[in-house]
Amino acid sequence: MKRVFQHPEGPVTGKKYWRSLEEYSDSAEFKQWLDREFPDNASEFTDGQSRRSFLKLMGASMALAGIGSLAGCRRPEAYVVPLVKTPEWMVPGRALLYASAMPRRRGAQPLIVTTFDGRPVKIEGNNLYPQSNGGSSTFAQASILDLYDPDRSKTLIVEGVAKSNSEIKTILESLRNQLVASQGKDVLVLLDEANSPTQARLVRELQKQFPQINIAVYEPMMLAEQLNNAPKAIPRFEKADVILSLDCDFLNFDEGGLQSIKSFTDKRRVKNPGDPMNRLYVVENRYTNTGAVADHRLRLAASQVINFAATLAQKLGVAVPAVNGKPVPLLDLAANSFLNRWLTGLAKDLQANSGKAMIVAGAHQPALVHQIVAAINASVTAAPQAAVASAFTGLNIVQAAELIRSGKISTLIIAGGNPVYNAPNDLDWTNLQKKVASIGKVYRLGFHNDESSEKGLANIQLPMSHFLETWGDTLSEDGTLLSIQPMILPLFGGISTTQLLGALAGFAITDGPELVSETFKQVAGGDITSAWKKFVHDGFYSGARIAAPVAAGNVATVTPVPVQIDTVPLSPQSLELVIMADYKVDDGRYSNNGWMQELPDPITKNTWGNAALISQKTANDLNLKSVLEKGIYQSDVILIKANGKSLEAPILIVPGHADNSISLSVGYGRVASDAHGLRIASNLGANAYALRSSTNPYITTGVTVEKTGKRFDLAITQEHGSMEGRALVREGTVEDFVAVPDFAKHQGMDAHIPENISIHKNPYFENGQHSSIRPPVHQWGMAIDLNTCIGCNTCTIACQSENNIPIVGKEQVQNGREMHWLRIDRYFSSKRDASKIPLGSNLDEVIELDDTEMIFQPMACVHCENAPCETVCPVNATVHSEEGLNVMAYNRCIGTRYCANNCPYKVRRFNFFDYNKRPLDSLYLGPLADRPREDIEMMKLRSNPNVTVRMRGVMEKCTYCVQRIETAKIDQKVKAAASDNIKVPDQTITTACQQACPADAIVFGDISDPNSRVSEWKASGRDYSVLSYLNTKPRTSYLARLRNPNLMKEGAGFIMPDIDDVGKMSGGVGHHGGDHSAAHGHAPEGEHAHPTTPAVQPAGHRTPVQGGGNH
Amino acid sequence: MSQETLTKGDPEIEDSVIRVPLVLNNRKYNWVTEKICGIVEGGTPLWWWIAFIPSALLASVSMFTIGYLISTGVGVWGLNHPVGWAWDITNFVFWIGIGHAGTLISAILFLTRQKWRTSINRAAEAMTLFAVMCAGIFPAVHVGRVWMAWYLAPIPNSNAIWPNFRSPLLWDVFAVSTYFTVSVLFWYVGLIPDLATLRDRATNKFRKMAYGIAAMGWRGANRHWHNYEKAYLVLAGISTPLVLSVHTVVSMDFATSVIPGWHTTIFPPYFVAGAIFGGFAMVLTLMLPARALYGLHDVITPKHIDNMAKIILLTGTIVGYAYTMEFFIAWYSGNFFEQYAFFNRATGVYWWAYLAMMSCNVLSPQLFWFKACRHNVYVVFAVCMFVNAGMWFERFVIIVTSLHRDFLPSSWGYFSPTWVDIWTFLSTFGIFLSLFLLFVRFLPMIAISEVKGVLPESDPHSPLHHSETGHQDHGKEAH
């Protein structure tokens, strides 16, 4: 798509001038040189040494040397020429918003993209879309960085030689001619699951034109579904009061998606005492976001979930299908009273809530589990859920591999995927692809030059465009049609999968929406002019869904692939391995994204790599250690042997993990090579794909582990997992809330001290009233509902994107210098001594003592009215605004760091180096290592023009998105004109974190307006301030977390065995009132306390309130 | 005065209460002049070169480390997010504390008429100046944008932005700069008569010019002495509150904050006591070798050493009391953030620093309860070295252990120094020692005129007074 400047032909008469001898000779090389814009190899990295050297440049916030000043980034061509008269919607400096969507394998996310002067700079959720709150995901937020990723595939590469992108058309034409000739007989097209109706239509078109063509779909993290060819189940959380999740992480952005998060959390917005709240049971092997939110959580090896499901079915009187004539073994309840009580309580709860109860099973659980769950849902719980068929289905990867192996394929077209990296290892895909490449041709359309585009594996590498660069359409989780529209022409001239399929089907490649609008015409019917406009404007089609939901219960009709019921008990000598998608890099597709690499994992807080997660007990059994030494986690490296393969990975001990179970996420362990320059992604972590076979894609048993004797330094942002009894995150049960509606205000130090009488009076805002001196119109404040926060990190990335926050690299994360303005604090708690977990590997022994709870707390500057940072700054660089903002004047800051020292919340971030100006691997070289000017220009393109990019030596922190506040105020003043109506209406301003939050857990607004949403939240009894005893008067307050335990009784006692522990983390009300001295007399544990040894949380001070009769 | 009164009475009493003279062996004026001026005028001893060359080399390391720091960023140090200050401010407080002894000896002991101060005050004041110079380096270069440090000065620019007068860091700027200015003046005024002596004795033109200019035309006239004494007294009066205020202000950097372990009202007296403690230890650290190398045993007598050892014992015990009281108050407050901060200080990851602080500062000076220890220069020197180290650890403990684990466990961290931290600190010792060696080489390290004033010879009533030397230099007696 690059515009090639055509040098005008010289005059026919007169002398002929030439610019060089090459031109004079008119050689082919010269012509290519003219066309290429840059010399060969200018854009290829040749340094292949260390990972650190790959961090030289920071993700997409930098460009390759030689990209040239902005050559790649232009407005649409129609507007390249400076406008004499600008279109009326183009106001320089004003953002333009467009609706679009990001395709995801299980359903796309509707988005709004903010563009400035033709360049997209920020992605937000589409708040017009009814099912999503306007929330988005970490992946959507970070995908803007991918757009500007300098490592993207930029040019056509034919047999290892870079060619001009103008030849793409020719290549595709000849490919089509070949198809026409062969009728597609020996052609295999391997697609991603993009849920695109247009792609589906084009596939049908291809199949019509070339009946023998082979179409396969492969999504690494949907392998089980593809192998089982199952329709997707859409749980209706909005209708469920009791939910059991069997290893289903429906609160992440994959299995559940935005809709699940919204409908689940909507049922947890407890405003007043006594308001209903749903109850969540989770059975899982490792902590997930979902497990963290659970009211009752049972840690159980993933391979035993099937036994759990069968046992539950038996308890509920539901028949369980036999496997190979053998029944599924049941859990031995007689030997384990804890488990027996847990299951009994659960079963009774499900029965009691028939019609409002639901069981969901994880996508990576065997089909039999889904079958059992469907059976229970159909008969007992009457689960409100529906299923949606896939947009289209094709061959799965195993069938595709079989085709290649049989030698029937001579042309392989890989559109988007990276099977060399992520195909199941038993398929030996690398050799299959090599075989096709040697006898025929492999075409690879890829976003990066990566493993699948290596020379010898792919003959032709086509650059792929970003979803912000081309037209497209996709389906949301529930089958709503979403539009994808380009914000900018392809920066590096790539094409999309849709365009590729279109070209194969004989349509011309254009920049326009023809292919998509044709599909839309078929969907909407009739004259689509206005419907199309609305579709593109709103980003979704509100008419009929594309794939009609299958009736509830139909999930059970799927014929499952038979599973092996493993009867070998788990032990330290025979463990299970659970392979999962990563919270940060997903299946590896975001592994070259600096923001995602530096994002702390929600559970482990690990950055820049993965680790084998195990429980403390398993670590003890295997004599493995992960020690915190000098602020850095040094973990033993183990050799994991599974499916006949082995892999080295560092361990990480996580509380609440099932014993004899290892969890390892995919997406890491990518190795740099000469052919590809994945500078961020390379050489981080361990490649879990190496252990993955198509027969055991997710859960493998019989895994053994060897200690290698090596140590590995992890970069973990939160070293300490215990709250040390400090009542920072407060929680209680639903019953506590009824008994003591303001329970949250009386925990920790707040239970001890009389109300602070402060000599400080805020002259502008005191006691919720405007003062008389010069009343400012607004008083900003924020409330965060810990009951709906799922710890997903989207706010962190949204903040990073909005506020131009740099990444610092692994080394600096280890040094404790990460820059996130908004972090999610994660604490574990355990009532019982973790060291007392009995030895032995049997299921019944394992569960007994593990009742670790986890809780999240988003933490950013709380904008104290009485801010400790402000008094200590010697140069007045951080001061208070009349509207209650604690503002930073970067220009005034000289960097004494006193404010950060004095901040009790530790939310201030100091620029220890010039992260923007220097390559990340050369920070210590200072001025000797300058980033090329072009790189910095590229970074500028990505940056939000309304936020200063900070230099080294200055302090920065959350501003409540002051740029958004000011924009809204200016708009309101324009609107108000001569009138006095300059008050910005409530909810006009959303901070970046609030906007992005898929759970709607953050609200921002004017606290001087009693009717504002934030005032309403703050009026709740659950509202409290962190460290309020310091009298800092924070403007950000938190709504305490609630847990909703099952209080059913059997005789005198509660059925649920863990009832005493639920919701008692920070000293809940009514459970330990008499235990005051024990609670506070304890000096907290000394050093070496880390997440592996959660401390006992002391109780609060208040006298017992027998809320709900728990005792 | 008291001595005169006492010795005027009964000869018997006179014999029993007579004090050990401040200068031993019945040295005369001439001996003092020859001895002190001889150090400056004689050849450079070999040991001086042996000491000076490494010191100067070490000092020059600071050019590199500080240049690197400023050009590259504060990240070259080991600081991180919970620990925003570490060695930088530790070193600042350490050096500024050392800078307390000189002015204390000069001013407070002068006002209280402690005549034994005369043989040590000059060197102690010089040490003060050099220590404050070393101290000043750290707050200046530890900021993120050194080139903007002038914002600290109360110069409203076009936006009329003043510094923040509520910030203790700003008070620091004023306190330290005032202290340095007054200390320089005080030191220099005291030097003038001795510079004149050197000028008068100079044998070459260059020395005559140099000392002549520095002596500002001093002729020893009665009027000169009169003005001199007045000026000295006034400066002593000004300096005295400064001795107390500087470290009080420095302590407020911590005491006014909200961080457990910093937020403590005991800090001002505790810091001042600690500063005097550390300052005296450094005075002895420098004076004991100088005394031995230049044979100044008659001027710096065991009594001087004994007195200073007693001050170290006193202030060391005050510091020990403060350490204990902090723990008591943390417990007594019932505030578990405070309790944790102190518990963690003693038993957390930095226990070794706490142990070093306690043993060096509280235990080692206890030897000075014994006269034998106070009179054994090797023991005194060893204890002083312990105290020097201990006082550095005290500041490290206060700053780093309080910061590394404060309110939110999620943000707890750990600090380790980098080579830049270490070499920047070491190089300030190079600067300090180089300056001090230059001082002893080119300026009279003992106040000649003041020592003469406390010679038995100057006291007509002293039993050791013999009039044969005459009274040529009686200006000092002109009260």
Short mmCIF file of N, CA and C in Angstrom, two decimals, chain A residues 138 287-289 292 580 582-584 595-611 613 626 628 631-633 635 651-655 665 668 713-722 729 789-797 809-810 812-814 816 818 820 822-828 854-859 909 1090-1092, chain B residues 409-412:
data_model
loop_
_atom_site.label_atom_id
_atom_site.label_comp_id
_atom_site.label_asym_id
_atom_site.label_seq_id
_atom_site.Cartn_x
_atom_site.Cartn_y
_atom_site.Cartn_z
N THR A 138 -7.56 -6.62 28.56
CA THR A 138 -6.14 -6.30 28.45
C THR A 138 -5.66 -6.44 27.01
N TYR A 287 -5.08 -21.11 41.01
CA TYR A 287 -5.87 -19.91 41.16
C TYR A 287 -6.09 -19.24 39.81
N THR A 288 -7.33 -18.86 39.57
CA THR A 288 -7.65 -18.07 38.39
C THR A 288 -8.36 -16.83 38.90
N ASN A 289 -8.63 -15.91 38.02
CA ASN A 289 -9.44 -14.75 38.39
C ASN A 289 -10.78 -15.21 38.96
N ALA A 292 -10.45 -16.57 42.42
CA ALA A 292 -10.22 -15.51 43.40
C ALA A 292 -11.52 -14.87 43.84
N MET A 580 -2.20 -24.06 29.87
CA MET A 580 -3.29 -23.08 29.78
C MET A 580 -2.83 -21.87 28.98
N ASP A 582 -2.10 -18.00 28.53
CA ASP A 582 -1.48 -17.08 29.46
C ASP A 582 -2.37 -15.86 29.64
N TYR A 583 -2.39 -15.33 30.85
CA TYR A 583 -3.17 -14.13 31.11
C TYR A 583 -2.61 -12.91 30.38
N LYS A 584 -1.39 -13.00 29.96
CA LYS A 584 -0.76 -11.83 29.37
C LYS A 584 -0.52 -11.96 27.89
N TRP A 595 3.91 -4.08 26.60
CA TRP A 595 2.98 -3.82 27.71
C TRP A 595 2.53 -5.12 28.34
N MET A 596 2.22 -6.11 27.49
CA MET A 596 1.71 -7.35 28.04
C MET A 596 2.81 -8.13 28.76
N GLN A 597 4.02 -8.05 28.24
CA GLN A 597 5.11 -8.75 28.92
C GLN A 597 5.37 -8.16 30.29
N GLU A 598 5.22 -6.86 30.40
CA GLU A 598 5.53 -6.23 31.68
C GLU A 598 4.33 -6.18 32.61
N LEU A 599 3.19 -6.60 32.09
CA LEU A 599 2.01 -6.63 32.94
C LEU A 599 2.14 -7.76 33.96
N PRO A 600 1.95 -7.49 35.23
CA PRO A 600 2.03 -8.59 36.19
C PRO A 600 0.88 -9.57 36.00
N ASP A 601 1.20 -10.83 36.02
CA ASP A 601 0.15 -11.86 35.97
C ASP A 601 -0.81 -11.60 37.14
N PRO A 602 -2.12 -11.70 36.90
CA PRO A 602 -3.04 -11.35 37.99
C PRO A 602 -2.84 -12.19 39.24
N ILE A 603 -2.41 -13.41 39.08
CA ILE A 603 -2.30 -14.30 40.23
C ILE A 603 -0.88 -14.29 40.79
N THR A 604 0.09 -14.50 39.93
CA THR A 604 1.46 -14.67 40.42
C THR A 604 2.24 -13.37 40.45
N LYS A 605 1.77 -12.37 39.75
CA LYS A 605 2.48 -11.08 39.63
C LYS A 605 3.83 -11.25 38.94
N ASN A 606 3.95 -12.31 38.17
CA ASN A 606 5.17 -12.56 37.44
C ASN A 606 5.14 -11.76 36.14
N THR A 607 6.28 -11.23 35.74
CA THR A 607 6.36 -10.51 34.47
C THR A 607 7.48 -11.12 33.63
N TRP A 608 7.47 -10.80 32.36
CA TRP A 608 8.54 -11.16 31.44
C TRP A 608 8.86 -12.65 31.50
N GLY A 609 7.82 -13.47 31.41
CA GLY A 609 8.08 -14.90 31.33
C GLY A 609 7.02 -15.69 32.07
N ASN A 610 7.09 -17.00 31.96
CA ASN A 610 6.15 -17.85 32.68
C ASN A 610 6.93 -18.73 33.64
N ALA A 611 6.20 -19.50 34.39
CA ALA A 611 6.83 -20.40 35.35
C ALA A 611 5.88 -21.55 35.58
N LEU A 613 3.75 -23.46 37.82
CA LEU A 613 3.12 -23.17 39.10
C LEU A 613 2.85 -24.46 39.85
N SER A 626 11.65 -21.76 45.94
CA SER A 626 11.58 -20.48 45.25
C SER A 626 11.78 -19.46 46.34
N LEU A 628 13.01 -15.75 48.04
CA LEU A 628 13.15 -14.31 47.82
C LEU A 628 14.47 -13.89 48.42
N GLY A 631 15.32 -9.21 47.30
CA GLY A 631 14.25 -8.62 46.51
C GLY A 631 13.98 -9.31 45.20
N ILE A 632 14.64 -10.42 44.94
CA ILE A 632 14.43 -11.11 43.67
C ILE A 632 14.08 -12.56 43.96
N TYR A 633 13.06 -13.06 43.26
CA TYR A 633 12.70 -14.46 43.42
C TYR A 633 13.66 -15.33 42.64
N SER A 635 14.19 -19.04 41.63
CA SER A 635 13.44 -20.28 41.62
C SER A 635 14.28 -21.42 41.07
N ILE A 651 10.22 -22.95 38.61
CA ILE A 651 8.97 -23.17 39.36
C ILE A 651 8.55 -21.85 39.99
N LEU A 652 7.29 -21.81 40.36
CA LEU A 652 6.80 -20.71 41.19
C LEU A 652 5.73 -21.29 42.10
N ILE A 653 5.91 -21.12 43.36
CA ILE A 653 4.98 -21.70 44.33
C ILE A 653 3.81 -20.74 44.52
N VAL A 654 2.61 -21.25 44.31
CA VAL A 654 1.43 -20.39 44.42
C VAL A 654 0.50 -20.98 45.47
N PRO A 655 0.12 -20.20 46.44
CA PRO A 655 -0.84 -20.68 47.41
C PRO A 655 -2.15 -21.05 46.72
N SER A 665 1.74 -21.99 31.50
CA SER A 665 1.03 -21.28 30.44
C SER A 665 1.85 -21.29 29.15
N TYR A 668 5.29 -18.62 25.61
CA TYR A 668 6.66 -18.17 25.88
C TYR A 668 7.65 -19.13 25.22
N ASP A 713 16.09 -16.34 37.95
CA ASP A 713 15.57 -15.14 38.60
C ASP A 713 14.29 -14.70 37.92
N LEU A 714 13.21 -14.71 38.66
CA LEU A 714 11.94 -14.23 38.12
C LEU A 714 11.82 -12.73 38.39
N ALA A 715 10.97 -12.09 37.64
CA ALA A 715 10.72 -10.66 37.87
C ALA A 715 9.29 -10.50 38.35
N ILE A 716 9.13 -10.49 39.65
CA ILE A 716 7.80 -10.46 40.25
C ILE A 716 7.58 -9.10 40.88
N THR A 717 6.45 -8.50 40.56
CA THR A 717 6.26 -7.11 41.00
C THR A 717 5.77 -7.02 42.44
N GLN A 718 5.16 -8.06 42.92
CA GLN A 718 4.72 -7.99 44.32
C GLN A 718 5.38 -9.12 45.07
N GLU A 719 6.31 -8.75 45.94
CA GLU A 719 7.10 -9.78 46.59
C GLU A 719 6.38 -10.37 47.79
N HIS A 720 5.47 -9.63 48.33
CA HIS A 720 4.88 -10.04 49.58
C HIS A 720 3.40 -10.28 49.38
N GLY A 721 2.92 -11.46 49.70
CA GLY A 721 1.54 -11.80 49.40
C GLY A 721 0.61 -11.73 50.58
N SER A 722 1.16 -11.50 51.75
CA SER A 722 0.31 -11.46 52.93
C SER A 722 0.03 -10.02 53.31
N VAL A 729 -7.34 -4.43 52.53
CA VAL A 729 -8.50 -4.88 51.77
C VAL A 729 -9.47 -5.42 52.81
N CYS A 789 -14.57 -6.25 41.43
CA CYS A 789 -13.25 -6.30 40.79
C CYS A 789 -12.84 -7.75 40.66
N ILE A 790 -12.45 -8.12 39.44
CA ILE A 790 -12.02 -9.49 39.20
C ILE A 790 -10.52 -9.58 38.99
N GLY A 791 -9.83 -8.46 39.17
CA GLY A 791 -8.37 -8.49 39.10
C GLY A 791 -7.81 -8.73 37.72
N CYS A 792 -8.55 -8.33 36.68
CA CYS A 792 -8.18 -8.73 35.33
C CYS A 792 -7.05 -7.90 34.74
N ASN A 793 -6.68 -6.78 35.36
CA ASN A 793 -5.57 -5.96 34.87
C ASN A 793 -5.92 -5.03 33.72
N THR A 794 -7.13 -5.05 33.23
CA THR A 794 -7.44 -4.21 32.07
C THR A 794 -7.21 -2.73 32.41
N CYS A 795 -7.54 -2.35 33.64
CA CYS A 795 -7.35 -0.95 34.03
C CYS A 795 -5.88 -0.56 33.94
N THR A 796 -5.01 -1.49 34.31
CA THR A 796 -3.57 -1.19 34.30
C THR A 796 -3.10 -0.87 32.89
N ILE A 797 -3.52 -1.70 31.95
CA ILE A 797 -3.08 -1.49 30.57
C ILE A 797 -3.77 -0.25 29.97
N GLY A 809 11.48 -2.98 31.20
CA GLY A 809 12.30 -4.17 30.94
C GLY A 809 12.44 -5.04 32.17
N LYS A 810 12.80 -6.30 31.92
CA LYS A 810 12.82 -7.27 33.03
C LYS A 810 13.80 -6.87 34.13
N GLN A 812 14.84 -4.01 35.14
CA GLN A 812 14.37 -2.93 35.99
C GLN A 812 13.15 -3.34 36.81
N VAL A 813 12.37 -4.29 36.29
CA VAL A 813 11.27 -4.81 37.12
C VAL A 813 11.87 -5.52 38.33
N GLN A 814 12.92 -6.28 38.09
CA GLN A 814 13.57 -6.94 39.22
C GLN A 814 14.14 -5.92 40.20
N GLY A 816 12.70 -3.34 40.96
CA GLY A 816 11.57 -2.67 41.61
C GLY A 816 11.29 -1.30 41.04
N GLU A 818 9.20 -0.75 38.18
CA GLU A 818 8.13 -0.72 37.20
C GLU A 818 7.33 0.57 37.35
N HIS A 820 3.94 1.26 36.32
CA HIS A 820 2.48 1.29 36.27
C HIS A 820 1.90 2.24 37.31
N LEU A 822 -1.24 2.41 37.91
CA LEU A 822 -2.33 1.69 38.56
C LEU A 822 -1.92 0.24 38.62
N ARG A 823 -1.83 -0.26 39.82
CA ARG A 823 -1.44 -1.67 39.97
C ARG A 823 -2.55 -2.39 40.70
N ILE A 824 -2.55 -3.70 40.56
CA ILE A 824 -3.53 -4.49 41.30
C ILE A 824 -2.78 -5.22 42.40
N ASP A 825 -3.04 -4.82 43.63
CA ASP A 825 -2.44 -5.55 44.74
C ASP A 825 -3.21 -6.84 44.94
N ARG A 826 -2.48 -7.89 45.19
CA ARG A 826 -3.11 -9.21 45.36
C ARG A 826 -2.61 -9.80 46.66
N TYR A 827 -3.56 -10.15 47.52
CA TYR A 827 -3.17 -10.74 48.80
C TYR A 827 -3.78 -12.12 48.96
N PHE A 828 -3.03 -12.97 49.63
CA PHE A 828 -3.54 -14.28 50.00
C PHE A 828 -3.81 -14.27 51.49
N MET A 854 -8.02 -15.40 48.16
CA MET A 854 -7.25 -14.39 47.45
C MET A 854 -8.14 -13.17 47.25
N ILE A 855 -7.50 -12.02 47.24
CA ILE A 855 -8.30 -10.81 47.07
C ILE A 855 -7.48 -9.78 46.31
N PHE A 856 -8.18 -9.02 45.50
CA PHE A 856 -7.51 -8.00 44.68
C PHE A 856 -7.84 -6.61 45.19
N GLN A 857 -6.94 -5.72 44.97
CA GLN A 857 -7.20 -4.32 45.29
C GLN A 857 -6.47 -3.43 44.28
N PRO A 858 -7.20 -2.84 43.36
CA PRO A 858 -6.54 -1.90 42.45
C PRO A 858 -6.03 -0.71 43.26
N MET A 859 -4.81 -0.32 43.01
CA MET A 859 -4.24 0.76 43.82
C MET A 859 -3.54 1.76 42.89
N ARG A 909 5.63 7.03 41.01
CA ARG A 909 6.58 6.31 40.16
C ARG A 909 7.63 7.28 39.66
N HIS A 1090 6.72 -14.72 51.99
CA HIS A 1090 6.35 -14.42 50.63
C HIS A 1090 5.09 -15.18 50.32
N PRO A 1091 4.59 -15.05 49.14
CA PRO A 1091 3.27 -15.60 48.89
C PRO A 1091 3.14 -17.07 49.24
N THR A 1092 4.24 -17.74 49.37
CA THR A 1092 4.12 -19.16 49.63
C THR A 1092 3.72 -19.43 51.07
N PRO B 409 1.97 -4.00 52.30
CA PRO B 409 2.89 -5.11 52.01
C PRO B 409 3.07 -5.37 50.52
N SER B 410 2.07 -4.98 49.73
CA SER B 410 2.20 -5.22 48.29
C SER B 410 3.39 -4.48 47.71
N SER B 411 3.77 -3.39 48.36
CA SER B 411 4.82 -2.55 47.78
C SER B 411 6.16 -2.73 48.49
N TRP B 412 6.24 -3.73 49.31
CA TRP B 412 7.51 -3.92 50.00
C TRP B 412 8.60 -4.30 49.02
#
